[in-house]
Amino acid sequence: MHEEFVMGNEAIALGALAAGVSLVCGYPGTPSTEVLETVAKRRGESVYVEWSVNEKTAMELAGGAAYAGARALVTMKQMGLNVASDPLMCLEYIGVKGGLVVLVADDPGPISSQTEQDTRSFAAFSKVPLLDPSSAAEAYEMVQEAFELSEKYQTPVFLRPTTRVSHGYASIRVKDPEEYTVHTPEGFVKDSGRWVIFPRLSFANHRKIEVRNDQLKDIFSAHPLNRIEPEEGTCSGCRKGVAAGGFSYTYVMEAREQLGRLRTLKISTPFPFPEKKAVEFLAGLDEVLCVEELDPYIERELIFVCGKYGLKTRILGKMTGHMPRSGENSRDLVLQAMASFLQISLPAVPEETPPPLPVRPPVLCAGCPHRASFYAVKQAMKGRKTAFCGDIGCYTLGNAMPLDMVDTCLCMGAGLGIAQSLNRLEKDRCCFAFVGDSTFFASALPGVVNAVYNQAEFTLIVLDNSTTAMTGHQPHPGTGKTMMGQVVEKVSIENVLRGIGVTAVETVDPLNHPLAVETVRRVADLPGVKAIVFRSPCVALFRASSRVTVDPAVCVGCKKCIREIGCPALSISEGKAVVDPGQCNGCTLCAQLCPVGAIGGGAHA
Amino acid sequence: MRKNMILCGVGGQGTVLASRLISSAAMARRIPVLSAETIGMAQRGGSVFSHLRMGENLYSPMIARGEADLILGFEPGEAVRLLPFLKPDGQMVVSSRPVMPVTAALSDTGYRAEDMLDYLASRVPRLLVVDAEKALREVGSPKVLNLILLGAALRSGALGLEAEDLKDAVRRLIPEKFHELNFRALDYA
């Protein structure tokens, strides 16, 4: 054992390696991404790791490995679980042989997600047991335990950190590589009665699953991580208690230091719910406050337990208005809620009125090629009736003023279907679907096939920056690199499109502004589904060595550069445009649109 | 010893590395550390923070209002935003140089760093303003604001660490060719 200062996600990766995992796969998504990246960095030679094309593929890959008796870990964010839910729902019915841990990171807030869905509720729906860590140290232990549980009960097991657990750092004790469990897979054993899902098998297995989950309720009731604090008898006067799970447990424990003695229940295995532990906790309590994020999951379970066991305890939380229904908890929010629950008054915090603070919405980086792509389409479509259907990735930031080039954004790959429909209903609306290169492979292909076959009419814009930029630059089939370090043949976006039957497929450098505008004008008016691939590498990966500069003697201070493209490197000083050399990447988009030619230099000059 | 610190600024300013250096230095002294920081979309020019806590028996890496012993403000507006977290007698070290959001360039709604610094001066007894323009010019690199602020925090005594602790952390975490520059920034007074 040795001590390391690790992020929660790194702890999970190290725990999986310590458990002898053989195969790790997933699709990037904040806040889950660093788990797989750490495995790739720290793995031994026998561990296979890949960024799969999407979460569904990854889940199937991990399932296959578990069929063969290997320990497998599949990683994703909560949105990715929606994509992977088809194989997972079925895997639960089929079961596994090797341990299969499904790492799903939830995102209260949400900080970088479309929804505040709760994987604990998904666990109850899918019947898959779930472990809910509150810290990096717990996550390290839990992932190892999850493999054991998975093998023992032949079921996938969820490990569900939330953003603050995944991205929090702590110094924890971890195993040395020599101490890692060696787990040698037996290999696939043919048994069609076990591995082929049919209604009759599902019926039989459903019954077994329900029996097993009832057993797990009792087993989890005795689990040391489902704790009542203080122990029985030491809080005899306590009539009120707090139940918490996940990261919120740390807020409760901090508040308890300030507020004094109180019974707490920590729930580390929300599904199957440790009913008997809950009964033990509720005994003698008049009121319980549930402190959790996302769904009122523990709250509902405790209400259920009260009903089932005829207990009179009042259960308070999100559903009674004692805790907020949405958003992230915080130290202060939990302290306030617990103080008012315990009728303790906290010292008043004086209200301050600071000067108005700057609003800082995230923006596309200076020199980002997406800015040039959006601007080219905007210029080409000036005065036309349009719809710009966006997608998930850095390029969602194309919605910001002054670009204002994202009219819709739903989920990965949805822009194609939406563009198809908007044009179907209004034939005079010129529709565009924007999709990034990673998203193209992950989620857009069925949409392209559907559109071509069903005679749709819109322009597909593929924003190809040769990486998965938003989540920190992961490889994908268009990059020609794998997580095992191989250099492989790229999958060509243009060839894929032509193979599907898109006849007009053009590739253009978005930083060549006049050519980009001309291409959009020409291609957008062709019939059917047509595609433009805007290809230019992500500036965060390939920084240009050149910068543009403004000649103040020529600049007339018209601010067109600032009004049109919203580049963070551009500002106005003493009536003239100025370029921040620390941010400029020399893309020259501003120079190309300057009406008086005041901006010079840069990579494309 | 228990210490709570917040580092705040704008995505891309180097708060994460500074936080990592402090953690590494504390760990080398066998002080337990918990930290949390902004990762993801906000890194693209948004407001970012790191919470960092040192000491025994801590549960949460997050800091509550009025609990920070030290705030390292990489940007005056961001320092004002997180001021409610500072203890009444806490130390604030703040860079004088504003980073204007893109929206300010668009709509002429920029703010004045002086207003932010005046506000801080009226409320923070232990305030140390670092003239970032001058410091970066004299150290000779626009990239070392984080080490300059760390140096100022060291000398204020609020960090609870010695210069040598941080220099060792620099040696562990930063490529050797940048050591000399980083030491110069750390020692800049």
PDB file of C-alpha atoms in Angstrom, chain A residues 373-375 377-378 388-390 398-400 402-407 434:
ATOM      1  CA  SER A 373     -17.747  27.476 -39.474  1.00  0.00           C
ATOM      2  CA  PHE A 374     -20.776  29.024 -37.777  1.00  0.00           C
ATOM      3  CA  TYR A 375     -19.896  32.455 -39.109  1.00  0.00           C
ATOM      4  CA  VAL A 377     -23.048  29.520 -42.515  1.00  0.00           C
ATOM      5  CA  LYS A 378     -24.479  32.668 -40.941  1.00  0.00           C
ATOM      6  CA  PHE A 388     -29.795  25.746 -37.205  1.00  0.00           C
ATOM      7  CA  CYS A 389     -30.058  22.474 -35.299  1.00  0.00           C
ATOM      8  CA  GLY A 390     -27.119  22.047 -32.953  1.00  0.00           C
ATOM      9  CA  GLY A 398     -22.112  28.509 -30.970  1.00  0.00           C
ATOM     10  CA  ASN A 399     -25.410  29.612 -29.409  1.00  0.00           C
ATOM     11  CA  ALA A 400     -23.702  32.510 -27.589  1.00  0.00           C
ATOM     12  CA  PRO A 402     -23.054  37.414 -31.260  1.00  0.00           C
ATOM     13  CA  LEU A 403     -22.901  34.157 -33.266  1.00  0.00           C
ATOM     14  CA  ASP A 404     -26.368  32.995 -32.130  1.00  0.00           C
ATOM     15  CA  MET A 405     -26.146  29.982 -34.418  1.00  0.00           C
ATOM     16  CA  VAL A 406     -27.768  27.204 -32.369  1.00  0.00           C
ATOM     17  CA  ASP A 407     -31.576  27.233 -32.597  1.00  0.00           C
ATOM     18  CA  PHE A 434     -24.467  20.681 -37.044  1.00  0.00           C
TER      19      PHE A 434
END
